[in-house]
PDB file of C-alpha atoms and ligand atoms in Angstrom:
ATOM      1  CA  MET N 102      -0.127   0.078   0.053  1.00 76.00           C
ATOM      2  CA  GLY N 103       1.648   3.307  -1.276  1.00 97.00           C
ATOM      3  CA  LYS N 104       1.534   6.420   0.750  1.00 98.00           C
ATOM      4  CA  LEU N 105      -0.382   8.021  -2.137  1.00 98.00           C
ATOM      5  CA  ASN N 106      -2.727   5.385  -3.224  1.00 98.00           C
ATOM      6  CA  GLY N 107      -5.824   6.951  -4.948  1.00 98.00           C
ATOM      7  CA  LYS N 108      -4.195  10.647  -5.307  1.00 98.00           C
ATOM      8  CA  VAL N 109      -3.917  12.268  -8.648  1.00 99.00           C
ATOM      9  CA  ALA N 110      -0.893  14.438  -9.297  1.00 99.00           C
ATOM     10  CA  ILE N 111      -0.189  16.810 -12.225  1.00 99.00           C
ATOM     11  CA  VAL N 112       3.584  17.545 -12.847  1.00 99.00           C
ATOM     12  CA  SER N 113       4.598  20.185 -15.363  1.00 99.00           C
ATOM     13  CA  GLY N 114       7.819  19.534 -17.382  1.00 98.00           C
ATOM     14  CA  SER N 115       7.872  15.781 -16.339  1.00 98.00           C
ATOM     15  CA  GLY N 116       9.343  14.546 -19.738  1.00 98.00           C
ATOM     16  CA  ARG N 117      12.921  15.152 -18.466  1.00 97.00           C
ATOM     17  CA  GLY N 118      15.241  15.996 -15.520  1.00 98.00           C
ATOM     18  CA  ILE N 119      13.823  16.553 -12.256  1.00 98.00           C
ATOM     19  CA  GLY N 120      10.279  16.502 -13.486  1.00 98.00           C
ATOM     20  CA  ARG N 121      10.531  13.040 -14.694  1.00 98.00           C
ATOM     21  CA  GLU N 122      11.751  11.877 -11.342  1.00 98.00           C
ATOM     22  CA  ILE N 123       9.017  13.536  -9.418  1.00 99.00           C
ATOM     23  CA  ALA N 124       6.575  12.035 -11.669  1.00 99.00           C
ATOM     24  CA  ARG N 125       8.103   8.429 -11.321  1.00 98.00           C
ATOM     25  CA  LYS N 126       8.511   8.692  -7.598  1.00 98.00           C
ATOM     26  CA  LEU N 127       4.877   9.893  -6.884  1.00 98.00           C
ATOM     27  CA  ALA N 128       3.723   7.051  -9.194  1.00 98.00           C
ATOM     28  CA  ALA N 129       5.866   4.415  -7.333  1.00 98.00           C
ATOM     29  CA  ASP N 130       3.926   5.389  -4.401  1.00 98.00           C
ATOM     30  CA  GLY N 131       0.595   5.038  -5.705  1.00 98.00           C
ATOM     31  CA  ALA N 132      -0.377   8.432  -7.380  1.00 98.00           C
ATOM     32  CA  SER N 133      -1.925   8.465 -11.099  1.00 98.00           C
ATOM     33  CA  ILE N 134       0.056  11.199 -12.825  1.00 99.00           C
ATOM     34  CA  VAL N 135      -0.589  13.601 -15.588  1.00 99.00           C
ATOM     35  CA  VAL N 136       2.699  14.233 -17.359  1.00 99.00           C
ATOM     36  CA  ASN N 137       3.382  17.232 -19.258  1.00 98.00           C
ATOM     37  CA  ASP N 138       6.055  18.529 -21.629  1.00 98.00           C
ATOM     38  CA  LEU N 139       6.683  20.658 -24.674  1.00 97.00           C
ATOM     39  CA  ASP N 140       6.834  17.628 -26.919  1.00 96.00           C
ATOM     40  CA  ASP N 141       4.996  14.175 -27.170  1.00 97.00           C
ATOM     41  CA  THR N 142       8.303  12.184 -27.039  1.00 98.00           C
ATOM     42  CA  PRO N 143       9.607  13.097 -23.892  1.00 98.00           C
ATOM     43  CA  ALA N 144       5.938  13.039 -22.085  1.00 98.00           C
ATOM     44  CA  LYS N 145       5.331   9.768 -23.515  1.00 98.00           C
ATOM     45  CA  ASP N 146       8.555   8.393 -22.458  1.00 98.00           C
ATOM     46  CA  THR N 147       7.607   9.217 -18.904  1.00 98.00           C
ATOM     47  CA  VAL N 148       4.156   7.748 -19.121  1.00 98.00           C
ATOM     48  CA  ALA N 149       5.773   4.473 -20.603  1.00 98.00           C
ATOM     49  CA  ALA N 150       8.333   4.420 -17.767  1.00 98.00           C
ATOM     50  CA  ILE N 151       5.416   4.563 -15.106  1.00 98.00           C
ATOM     51  CA  GLU N 152       3.274   2.122 -16.675  1.00 98.00           C
ATOM     52  CA  ALA N 153       6.333  -0.142 -17.083  1.00 98.00           C
ATOM     53  CA  ALA N 154       6.536  -0.092 -13.261  1.00 98.00           C
ATOM     54  CA  GLY N 155       3.140  -0.648 -12.690  1.00 98.00           C
ATOM     55  CA  GLY N 156       1.915   2.824 -12.321  1.00 98.00           C
ATOM     56  CA  HIS N 157      -0.835   5.004 -13.886  1.00 98.00           C
ATOM     57  CA  ALA N 158      -0.152   8.030 -16.268  1.00 98.00           C
ATOM     58  CA  VAL N 159      -1.334   9.917 -18.995  1.00 99.00           C
ATOM     59  CA  ALA N 160       0.292  12.680 -21.293  1.00 98.00           C
ATOM     60  CA  CYS N 161      -0.871  16.324 -21.438  1.00 98.00           C
ATOM     61  CA  THR N 162       1.465  17.784 -24.107  1.00 98.00           C
ATOM     62  CA  GLY N 163       2.137  21.611 -24.789  1.00 98.00           C
ATOM     63  CA  SER N 164       3.538  24.483 -23.289  1.00 98.00           C
ATOM     64  CA  VAL N 165       2.437  25.914 -19.993  1.00 98.00           C
ATOM     65  CA  THR N 166       2.583  29.220 -21.275  1.00 98.00           C
ATOM     66  CA  GLU N 167      -0.035  28.566 -23.910  1.00 98.00           C
ATOM     67  CA  ASP N 168      -3.427  30.299 -23.498  1.00 98.00           C
ATOM     68  CA  GLY N 169      -5.721  27.570 -22.129  1.00 98.00           C
ATOM     69  CA  PHE N 170      -2.949  25.151 -21.410  1.00 98.00           C
ATOM     70  CA  ALA N 171      -3.903  25.426 -17.316  1.00 99.00           C
ATOM     71  CA  GLU N 172      -7.371  24.393 -17.732  1.00 99.00           C
ATOM     72  CA  ARG N 173      -6.587  21.574 -20.075  1.00 99.00           C
ATOM     73  CA  PHE N 174      -3.974  20.228 -17.706  1.00 99.00           C
ATOM     74  CA  VAL N 175      -6.419  20.331 -14.757  1.00 99.00           C
ATOM     75  CA  ALA N 176      -9.159  18.693 -16.931  1.00 99.00           C
ATOM     76  CA  THR N 177      -7.116  15.949 -17.956  1.00 99.00           C
ATOM     77  CA  ALA N 178      -6.300  15.036 -14.363  1.00 99.00           C
ATOM     78  CA  VAL N 179     -10.276  14.891 -13.728  1.00 98.00           C
ATOM     79  CA  ASP N 180     -11.028  13.318 -17.113  1.00 98.00           C
ATOM     80  CA  ALA N 181      -8.598  10.601 -16.586  1.00 98.00           C
ATOM     81  CA  PHE N 182      -8.371  10.116 -12.967  1.00 98.00           C
ATOM     82  CA  GLY N 183     -11.537  11.649 -11.361  1.00 98.00           C
ATOM     83  CA  GLY N 184      -9.962  14.349  -9.201  1.00 98.00           C
ATOM     84  CA  LEU N 185      -6.849  16.517  -8.420  1.00 99.00           C
ATOM     85  CA  ASP N 186      -4.753  16.091  -5.205  1.00 99.00           C
ATOM     86  CA  ILE N 187      -1.191  17.016  -6.047  1.00 99.00           C
ATOM     87  CA  VAL N 188       0.020  19.879  -8.174  1.00 99.00           C
ATOM     88  CA  VAL N 189       3.834  20.267  -8.901  1.00 99.00           C
ATOM     89  CA  ASN N 190       4.862  23.445 -10.926  1.00 99.00           C
ATOM     90  CA  ASN N 191       8.305  21.982 -12.223  1.00 98.00           C
ATOM     91  CA  ALA N 192       8.345  22.993 -16.152  1.00 98.00           C
ATOM     92  CA  GLY N 193      11.157  25.636 -17.097  1.00 98.00           C
ATOM     93  CA  TYR N 194      14.422  26.627 -18.584  1.00 97.00           C
ATOM     94  CA  THR N 195      17.010  29.300 -18.281  1.00 97.00           C
ATOM     95  CA  TRP N 196      17.763  31.875 -20.821  1.00 97.00           C
ATOM     96  CA  ASP N 197      20.734  33.842 -19.289  1.00 96.00           C
ATOM     97  CA  THR N 198      22.562  37.120 -19.830  1.00 96.00           C
ATOM     98  CA  VAL N 199      23.583  40.277 -17.867  1.00 97.00           C
ATOM     99  CA  ILE N 200      20.901  42.800 -17.534  1.00 98.00           C
ATOM    100  CA  GLN N 201      22.615  45.081 -20.191  1.00 98.00           C
ATOM    101  CA  LYS N 202      22.251  42.299 -22.792  1.00 98.00           C
ATOM    102  CA  MET N 203      18.850  41.273 -21.633  1.00 98.00           C
ATOM    103  CA  THR N 204      15.758  41.487 -24.047  1.00 98.00           C
ATOM    104  CA  ASP N 205      12.309  42.195 -22.986  1.00 98.00           C
ATOM    105  CA  GLN N 206      11.618  38.901 -24.830  1.00 97.00           C
ATOM    106  CA  GLN N 207      14.102  37.031 -22.410  1.00 97.00           C
ATOM    107  CA  TRP N 208      12.682  38.594 -19.580  1.00 98.00           C
ATOM    108  CA  ASP N 209       9.154  37.926 -20.393  1.00 98.00           C
ATOM    109  CA  ALA N 210       9.697  34.182 -21.750  1.00 98.00           C
ATOM    110  CA  ILE N 211      11.168  33.423 -18.169  1.00 98.00           C
ATOM    111  CA  LEU N 212       8.763  35.160 -16.180  1.00 98.00           C
ATOM    112  CA  ASP N 213       5.872  33.593 -18.241  1.00 98.00           C
ATOM    113  CA  VAL N 214       7.404  29.879 -17.760  1.00 98.00           C
ATOM    114  CA  HIS N 215       8.365  30.038 -14.278  1.00 98.00           C
ATOM    115  CA  LEU N 216       5.847  32.549 -12.717  1.00 98.00           C
ATOM    116  CA  LYS N 217       2.817  33.227 -14.783  1.00 99.00           C
ATOM    117  CA  ALA N 218       2.278  29.504 -15.748  1.00 99.00           C
ATOM    118  CA  PRO N 219       2.247  28.241 -12.096  1.00 99.00           C
ATOM    119  CA  PHE N 220      -0.270  31.031 -11.293  1.00 99.00           C
ATOM    120  CA  ARG N 221      -2.499  30.205 -14.176  1.00 99.00           C
ATOM    121  CA  VAL N 222      -2.285  26.455 -13.042  1.00 99.00           C
ATOM    122  CA  LEU N 223      -3.427  26.943  -9.840  1.00 99.00           C
ATOM    123  CA  ARG N 224      -5.944  29.370 -10.742  1.00 99.00           C
ATOM    124  CA  ALA N 225      -7.343  26.492 -13.166  1.00 99.00           C
ATOM    125  CA  ALA N 226      -7.329  24.229 -10.034  1.00 99.00           C
ATOM    126  CA  GLN N 227      -9.258  26.161  -7.511  1.00 99.00           C
ATOM    127  CA  PRO N 228     -12.547  25.452  -8.966  1.00 98.00           C
ATOM    128  CA  VAL N 229     -11.945  21.757  -8.880  1.00 98.00           C
ATOM    129  CA  ILE N 230     -10.428  21.625  -5.552  1.00 98.00           C
ATOM    130  CA  SER N 231     -13.173  23.870  -3.913  1.00 98.00           C
ATOM    131  CA  ALA N 232     -15.983  21.821  -5.443  1.00 98.00           C
ATOM    132  CA  ALA N 233     -14.328  18.547  -3.966  1.00 98.00           C
ATOM    133  CA  VAL N 234     -14.084  20.134  -0.634  1.00 98.00           C
ATOM    134  CA  LYS N 235     -17.538  21.347  -0.608  1.00 98.00           C
ATOM    135  CA  LYS N 236     -18.804  17.810  -1.932  1.00 98.00           C
ATOM    136  CA  ALA N 237     -16.660  16.103   0.814  1.00 98.00           C
ATOM    137  CA  THR N 238     -18.199  18.509   3.635  1.00 98.00           C
ATOM    138  CA  ARG N 239     -21.674  18.169   2.391  1.00 98.00           C
ATOM    139  CA  ALA N 240     -21.496  14.330   2.853  1.00 98.00           C
ATOM    140  CA  GLY N 241     -19.783  14.709   6.184  1.00 98.00           C
ATOM    141  CA  GLU N 242     -16.543  13.209   5.190  1.00 98.00           C
ATOM    142  CA  PRO N 243     -13.033  14.271   6.176  1.00 98.00           C
ATOM    143  CA  VAL N 244     -11.360  16.887   3.846  1.00 98.00           C
ATOM    144  CA  PRO N 245      -8.215  15.324   2.396  1.00 98.00           C
ATOM    145  CA  CYS N 246      -5.053  17.206   2.582  1.00 98.00           C
ATOM    146  CA  ARG N 247      -4.053  18.365  -0.954  1.00 99.00           C
ATOM    147  CA  LYS N 248      -0.574  19.484  -1.918  1.00 99.00           C
ATOM    148  CA  VAL N 249       1.024  22.065  -3.980  1.00 99.00           C
ATOM    149  CA  VAL N 250       4.749  22.132  -4.455  1.00 99.00           C
ATOM    150  CA  ASN N 251       6.207  25.022  -6.758  1.00 99.00           C
ATOM    151  CA  ILE N 252       9.641  24.719  -7.930  1.00 99.00           C
ATOM    152  CA  SER N 253      12.191  27.497  -7.244  1.00 98.00           C
ATOM    153  CA  SER N 254      16.047  27.717  -7.031  1.00 98.00           C
ATOM    154  CA  ILE N 255      18.655  29.040  -4.741  1.00 97.00           C
ATOM    155  CA  ALA N 256      18.926  31.825  -7.482  1.00 97.00           C
ATOM    156  CA  GLY N 257      15.574  33.029  -6.345  1.00 98.00           C
ATOM    157  CA  LEU N 258      16.626  33.200  -2.710  1.00 97.00           C
ATOM    158  CA  GLY N 259      20.008  34.727  -3.049  1.00 97.00           C
ATOM    159  CA  GLY N 260      20.230  36.071  -6.835  1.00 97.00           C
ATOM    160  CA  ASN N 261      22.311  34.845  -9.437  1.00 95.00           C
ATOM    161  CA  ALA N 262      24.654  36.940 -11.625  1.00 95.00           C
ATOM    162  CA  GLY N 263      23.268  36.544 -15.409  1.00 96.00           C
ATOM    163  CA  GLN N 264      20.072  35.341 -14.280  1.00 97.00           C
ATOM    164  CA  VAL N 265      17.885  38.619 -13.406  1.00 98.00           C
ATOM    165  CA  ASN N 266      14.942  37.203 -15.287  1.00 98.00           C
ATOM    166  CA  TYR N 267      15.222  33.705 -13.759  1.00 98.00           C
ATOM    167  CA  ALA N 268      15.951  34.803 -10.197  1.00 98.00           C
ATOM    168  CA  ALA N 269      13.134  37.408 -10.070  1.00 98.00           C
ATOM    169  CA  ALA N 270      10.623  34.693 -11.375  1.00 99.00           C
ATOM    170  CA  LYS N 271      12.059  32.157  -8.915  1.00 98.00           C
ATOM    171  CA  ALA N 272      11.743  34.896  -6.200  1.00 98.00           C
ATOM    172  CA  GLY N 273       8.128  35.611  -7.204  1.00 98.00           C
ATOM    173  CA  ILE N 274       7.091  32.103  -6.814  1.00 98.00           C
ATOM    174  CA  THR N 275       7.713  32.011  -3.051  1.00 98.00           C
ATOM    175  CA  GLY N 276       5.527  35.088  -2.662  1.00 98.00           C
ATOM    176  CA  LEU N 277       2.862  33.182  -4.664  1.00 98.00           C
ATOM    177  CA  THR N 278       3.401  30.161  -2.396  1.00 99.00           C
ATOM    178  CA  LYS N 279       3.169  32.132   0.775  1.00 98.00           C
ATOM    179  CA  THR N 280       0.044  33.889  -0.452  1.00 98.00           C
ATOM    180  CA  LEU N 281      -1.810  30.700  -1.791  1.00 98.00           C
ATOM    181  CA  ALA N 282      -0.800  28.898   1.629  1.00 99.00           C
ATOM    182  CA  LYS N 283      -2.944  31.482   3.289  1.00 98.00           C
ATOM    183  CA  GLU N 284      -6.013  31.628   0.958  1.00 98.00           C
ATOM    184  CA  TRP N 285      -6.268  27.542   0.533  1.00 99.00           C
ATOM    185  CA  GLY N 286      -5.740  26.569   4.215  1.00 98.00           C
ATOM    186  CA  ARG N 287      -9.414  26.543   4.419  1.00 98.00           C
ATOM    187  CA  TYR N 288      -9.379  23.752   1.733  1.00 98.00           C
ATOM    188  CA  ASN N 289      -6.822  21.641   3.814  1.00 98.00           C
ATOM    189  CA  VAL N 290      -4.362  22.680   1.010  1.00 99.00           C
ATOM    190  CA  THR N 291      -0.625  22.709   1.826  1.00 99.00           C
ATOM    191  CA  VAL N 292       1.471  25.095  -0.454  1.00 99.00           C
ATOM    192  CA  ASN N 293       5.264  24.957  -0.276  1.00 99.00           C
ATOM    193  CA  THR N 294       8.222  25.542  -2.468  1.00 98.00           C
ATOM    194  CA  VAL N 295      11.289  23.400  -3.003  1.00 98.00           C
ATOM    195  CA  ALA N 296      14.409  25.590  -3.987  1.00 98.00           C
ATOM    196  CA  PHE N 297      16.863  23.592  -5.749  1.00 98.00           C
ATOM    197  CA  GLY N 298      20.752  24.132  -5.736  1.00 97.00           C
ATOM    198  CA  MET N 299      22.637  22.557  -8.215  1.00 96.00           C
ATOM    199  CA  ILE N 300      21.182  19.651  -9.755  1.00 97.00           C
ATOM    200  CA  LYS N 301      22.603  17.535 -12.495  1.00 96.00           C
ATOM    201  CA  THR N 302      20.284  17.927 -15.499  1.00 96.00           C
ATOM    202  CA  ARG N 303      20.702  19.437 -18.929  1.00 93.00           C
ATOM    203  CA  LEU N 304      20.048  22.767 -17.401  1.00 91.00           C
ATOM    204  CA  THR N 305      23.513  22.481 -15.669  1.00 91.00           C
ATOM    205  CA  GLU N 306      25.105  19.981 -17.643  1.00 85.00           C
ATOM    206  CA  ALA N 307      25.189  20.516 -21.418  1.00 69.00           C
ATOM    207  CA  PRO N 308      23.860  17.456 -23.118  1.00 62.00           C
ATOM    208  CA  ALA N 309      26.565  15.073 -24.331  1.00 57.00           C
ATOM    209  CA  ASP N 310      24.672  14.404 -27.714  1.00 58.00           C
ATOM    210  CA  GLY N 311      24.028  18.010 -28.528  1.00 59.00           C
ATOM    211  CA  ASP N 312      25.475  21.290 -28.827  1.00 68.00           C
ATOM    212  CA  GLY N 313      24.354  22.687 -25.484  1.00 78.00           C
ATOM    213  CA  THR N 314      21.205  24.532 -26.951  1.00 85.00           C
ATOM    214  CA  ILE N 315      17.707  23.442 -26.585  1.00 85.00           C
ATOM    215  CA  ASP N 316      14.426  24.414 -28.773  1.00 83.00           C
ATOM    216  CA  VAL N 317      11.870  26.404 -26.979  1.00 81.00           C
ATOM    217  CA  ALA N 318       9.053  27.223 -29.266  1.00 76.00           C
ATOM    218  CA  GLY N 319      11.258  27.622 -32.289  1.00 82.00           C
ATOM    219  CA  GLN N 320      13.813  29.581 -30.195  1.00 84.00           C
ATOM    220  CA  GLU N 321      17.378  28.063 -29.920  1.00 89.00           C
ATOM    221  CA  ILE N 322      18.435  28.545 -26.234  1.00 90.00           C
ATOM    222  CA  LYS N 323      22.044  27.934 -24.625  1.00 86.00           C
ATOM    223  CA  VAL N 324      21.886  25.738 -21.607  1.00 83.00           C
ATOM    224  CA  GLY N 325      24.615  24.178 -19.513  1.00 84.00           C
ATOM    225  CA  VAL N 326      27.217  25.695 -17.200  1.00 84.00           C
ATOM    226  CA  ASN N 327      30.704  25.693 -18.226  1.00 84.00           C
ATOM    227  CA  PRO N 328      32.308  22.511 -16.899  1.00 87.00           C
ATOM    228  CA  GLN N 329      35.291  24.316 -15.009  1.00 88.00           C
ATOM    229  CA  LEU N 330      32.630  26.492 -13.340  1.00 85.00           C
ATOM    230  CA  LEU N 331      30.450  23.523 -12.366  1.00 88.00           C
ATOM    231  CA  ALA N 332      33.699  21.816 -10.799  1.00 90.00           C
ATOM    232  CA  ALA N 333      34.234  24.931  -8.867  1.00 90.00           C
ATOM    233  CA  MET N 334      30.505  25.404  -7.819  1.00 90.00           C
ATOM    234  CA  GLU N 335      30.668  21.793  -6.506  1.00 94.00           C
ATOM    235  CA  GLN N 336      33.393  22.562  -4.284  1.00 95.00           C
ATOM    236  CA  LEU N 337      31.439  24.958  -2.266  1.00 95.00           C
ATOM    237  CA  ILE N 338      28.685  22.487  -1.725  1.00 97.00           C
ATOM    238  CA  PRO N 339      29.155  20.818   1.693  1.00 97.00           C
ATOM    239  CA  LEU N 340      28.038  17.330   0.548  1.00 98.00           C
ATOM    240  CA  GLY N 341      30.850  17.907  -2.183  1.00 96.00           C
ATOM    241  CA  ARG N 342      28.847  17.362  -5.485  1.00 96.00           C
ATOM    242  CA  GLY N 343      25.567  18.318  -7.476  1.00 97.00           C
ATOM    243  CA  GLY N 344      22.563  16.379  -6.876  1.00 98.00           C
ATOM    244  CA  THR N 345      20.831  13.855  -8.654  1.00 98.00           C
ATOM    245  CA  PRO N 346      17.334  14.386 -10.280  1.00 98.00           C
ATOM    246  CA  GLU N 347      16.202  11.231  -8.186  1.00 98.00           C
ATOM    247  CA  GLU N 348      17.308  13.154  -4.925  1.00 98.00           C
ATOM    248  CA  ALA N 349      15.697  16.339  -5.944  1.00 98.00           C
ATOM    249  CA  ALA N 350      12.524  14.432  -6.388  1.00 99.00           C
ATOM    250  CA  GLY N 351      12.901  13.071  -2.975  1.00 98.00           C
ATOM    251  CA  ALA N 352      12.666  16.493  -1.721  1.00 99.00           C
ATOM    252  CA  VAL N 353       9.268  17.220  -3.320  1.00 99.00           C
ATOM    253  CA  TYR N 354       8.121  13.774  -2.264  1.00 99.00           C
ATOM    254  CA  LEU N 355       8.454  14.720   1.371  1.00 98.00           C
ATOM    255  CA  LEU N 356       5.959  17.488   0.706  1.00 99.00           C
ATOM    256  CA  CYS N 357       3.285  15.317  -1.030  1.00 99.00           C
ATOM    257  CA  ILE N 358       3.171  12.478   1.738  1.00 98.00           C
ATOM    258  CA  PRO N 359       1.021  12.563   4.689  1.00 98.00           C
ATOM    259  CA  GLU N 360       3.939  13.200   7.216  1.00 98.00           C
ATOM    260  CA  SER N 361       4.035  16.864   5.983  1.00 98.00           C
ATOM    261  CA  ASP N 362       0.267  17.628   6.384  1.00 98.00           C
ATOM    262  CA  TYR N 363       1.031  20.305   8.843  1.00 98.00           C
ATOM    263  CA  VAL N 364       3.584  21.840   6.865  1.00 99.00           C
ATOM    264  CA  SER N 365       2.646  24.755   4.711  1.00 99.00           C
ATOM    265  CA  ALA N 366       3.995  28.199   3.159  1.00 98.00           C
ATOM    266  CA  GLN N 367       7.629  26.808   3.495  1.00 98.00           C
ATOM    267  CA  THR N 368      10.536  26.734   1.277  1.00 98.00           C
ATOM    268  CA  LEU N 369      12.688  23.643   1.489  1.00 98.00           C
ATOM    269  CA  VAL N 370      16.119  24.025   0.261  1.00 98.00           C
ATOM    270  CA  CYS N 371      17.610  20.890  -1.614  1.00 98.00           C
ATOM    271  CA  GLY N 372      20.987  21.842  -2.345  1.00 98.00           C
ATOM    272  CA  GLY N 373      23.655  19.544  -0.550  1.00 98.00           C
ATOM    273  CA  GLY N 374      23.941  22.038   2.459  1.00 97.00           C
ATOM    274  CA  PHE N 375      24.964  24.884   0.293  1.00 95.00           C
ATOM    275  CA  MET N 376      24.120  28.392   2.056  1.00 82.00           C
ATOM    276  CA  ILE N 377      23.694  31.393   0.186  1.00 79.00           C
TER     277      ILE N 377
HETATM  278  N1  NAD U  20      18.872  21.557 -12.585  1.00 64.24           N
HETATM  279  C1  NAD U  20      19.133  22.515 -11.615  1.00 64.24           C
HETATM  280  O1  NAD U  20      20.286  22.549 -10.931  1.00 64.24           O
HETATM  281  C2  NAD U  20      18.073  23.436 -11.061  1.00 64.24           C
HETATM  282  C3  NAD U  20      18.096  24.233  -9.765  1.00 64.24           C
HETATM  283  C4  NAD U  20      17.188  25.036  -9.463  1.00 64.24           C
HETATM  284  C5  NAD U  20      16.088  25.024 -10.055  1.00 64.24           C
HETATM  285  N2  NAD U  20      15.936  24.048 -11.137  1.00 64.24           N
HETATM  286  C6  NAD U  20      14.493  24.112 -11.600  1.00 64.24           C
HETATM  287  O2  NAD U  20      14.034  22.793 -11.688  1.00 64.24           O
HETATM  288  C7  NAD U  20      12.963  22.646 -12.782  1.00 64.24           C
HETATM  289  C8  NAD U  20      13.291  21.440 -13.615  1.00 64.24           C
HETATM  290  O3  NAD U  20      14.616  21.684 -14.250  1.00 64.24           O
HETATM  291  P1  NAD U  20      15.609  20.586 -14.787  1.00 64.24           P
HETATM  292  O4  NAD U  20      16.938  20.730 -14.366  1.00 64.24           O
HETATM  293  O5  NAD U  20      14.929  19.332 -14.599  1.00 64.24           O
HETATM  294  O6  NAD U  20      15.517  20.856 -16.413  1.00 64.24           O
HETATM  295  P2  NAD U  20      15.506  19.911 -17.409  1.00 64.24           P
HETATM  296  O7  NAD U  20      15.764  20.951 -18.855  1.00 64.24           O
HETATM  297  O8  NAD U  20      16.065  18.605 -17.376  1.00 64.24           O
HETATM  298  O9  NAD U  20      13.793  19.537 -17.552  1.00 64.24           O
HETATM  299  C9  NAD U  20      12.836  20.473 -17.769  1.00 64.24           C
HETATM  300  C10 NAD U  20      11.716  19.995 -18.601  1.00 64.24           C
HETATM  301  O10 NAD U  20      10.652  21.027 -18.625  1.00 64.24           O
HETATM  302  C11 NAD U  20      10.318  21.160 -19.930  1.00 64.24           C
HETATM  303  N3  NAD U  20       9.885  22.512 -20.273  1.00 64.24           N
HETATM  304  C12 NAD U  20      10.357  23.716 -20.362  1.00 64.24           C
HETATM  305  N4  NAD U  20       9.851  24.537 -20.645  1.00 64.24           N
HETATM  306  C13 NAD U  20       8.285  24.220 -20.696  1.00 64.24           C
HETATM  307  C14 NAD U  20       7.185  24.693 -20.835  1.00 64.24           C
HETATM  308  N5  NAD U  20       6.871  26.057 -21.314  1.00 64.24           N
HETATM  309  N6  NAD U  20       6.179  23.950 -21.202  1.00 64.24           N
HETATM  310  C15 NAD U  20       6.174  22.501 -20.673  1.00 64.24           C
HETATM  311  N7  NAD U  20       7.463  21.979 -20.361  1.00 64.24           N
HETATM  312  C16 NAD U  20       8.618  22.775 -20.370  1.00 64.24           C
HETATM  313  C17 NAD U  20      11.649  20.792 -20.852  1.00 64.24           C
HETATM  314  O11 NAD U  20      11.130  20.464 -22.023  1.00 64.24           O
HETATM  315  C18 NAD U  20      12.069  19.814 -19.926  1.00 64.24           C
HETATM  316  O12 NAD U  20      11.676  18.488 -20.204  1.00 64.24           O
HETATM  317  C19 NAD U  20      12.887  24.047 -13.436  1.00 64.24           C
HETATM  318  O13 NAD U  20      11.819  24.730 -12.996  1.00 64.24           O
HETATM  319  C20 NAD U  20      14.128  24.677 -13.002  1.00 64.24           C
HETATM  320  O14 NAD U  20      14.326  26.069 -13.033  1.00 64.24           O
HETATM  321  C21 NAD U  20      16.785  23.314 -11.642  1.00 64.24           C
END
């Protein structure tokens, strides 16, 4: 019997990296998952991995920044699995440069994906959660604890040179989290943030099979940190290394299980002990 049996989770950006491991971890503990990514292939790969392990998942492909995506994401959970218990806002990428070179397009794109999209997903989730709470209350049943986990970064807590757009968006997500924890306490929803330090994904390590760029809506964007800088950064981490996507998913999992039902409005830093 898993701790998340019967729960339904939506995890954005779960075709790769940390999101994929979050989806797999929640599914391994019994949750049914709506997997999202920009493209069909990574989303379907995660669905297949979950199903191969005996879990339940469906894909909801598309950009979290598209108009109407949030409503479609939430509706997929309700239509496929009959409800919504866990929301993980994870999708995103970085598009770095110093402020004097940063275009409005760069600023808007990163604010859209890391801050506006989570806001829209949570706004779309509200009617579903409110209706489920009313139904349980009318029936005299206990209202189960639902969970929201928004993904942030230590850049959002301490800033990071070259990431004024990303740091601002990730700082904003903590404000959104704290506010929603206050608004949704009455629904028995906990709302928390996990801020990652350096986790080894393509965001930090340029892909070995590519040229270090990713395609986001037709825009080629450079990802990956210079390997020498990465090695120097690892020396500043008390645990002496960057984290794995599985370890990152573990931090999110802690905020999704019943043991954290009285933890809300918090930011959990998952960074190997690195202090800003
Ligand atoms: N890797 C790190 O060191 C690190 C550190 C701090 C925070 N984070 C955060 O963790 C989250 C996951 O990052 P990751 O390292 O796993 O990166 P990743 O690139 O490995 O995975 C992110 C996934 O999100 C998807 N995605 C990007 N934009 C999307 C959009 N508009 N709509 C739908 N899906 C989209 C990508 O296609 C990709 O599959 C991000 O929010 C990131 O900012 C990562």
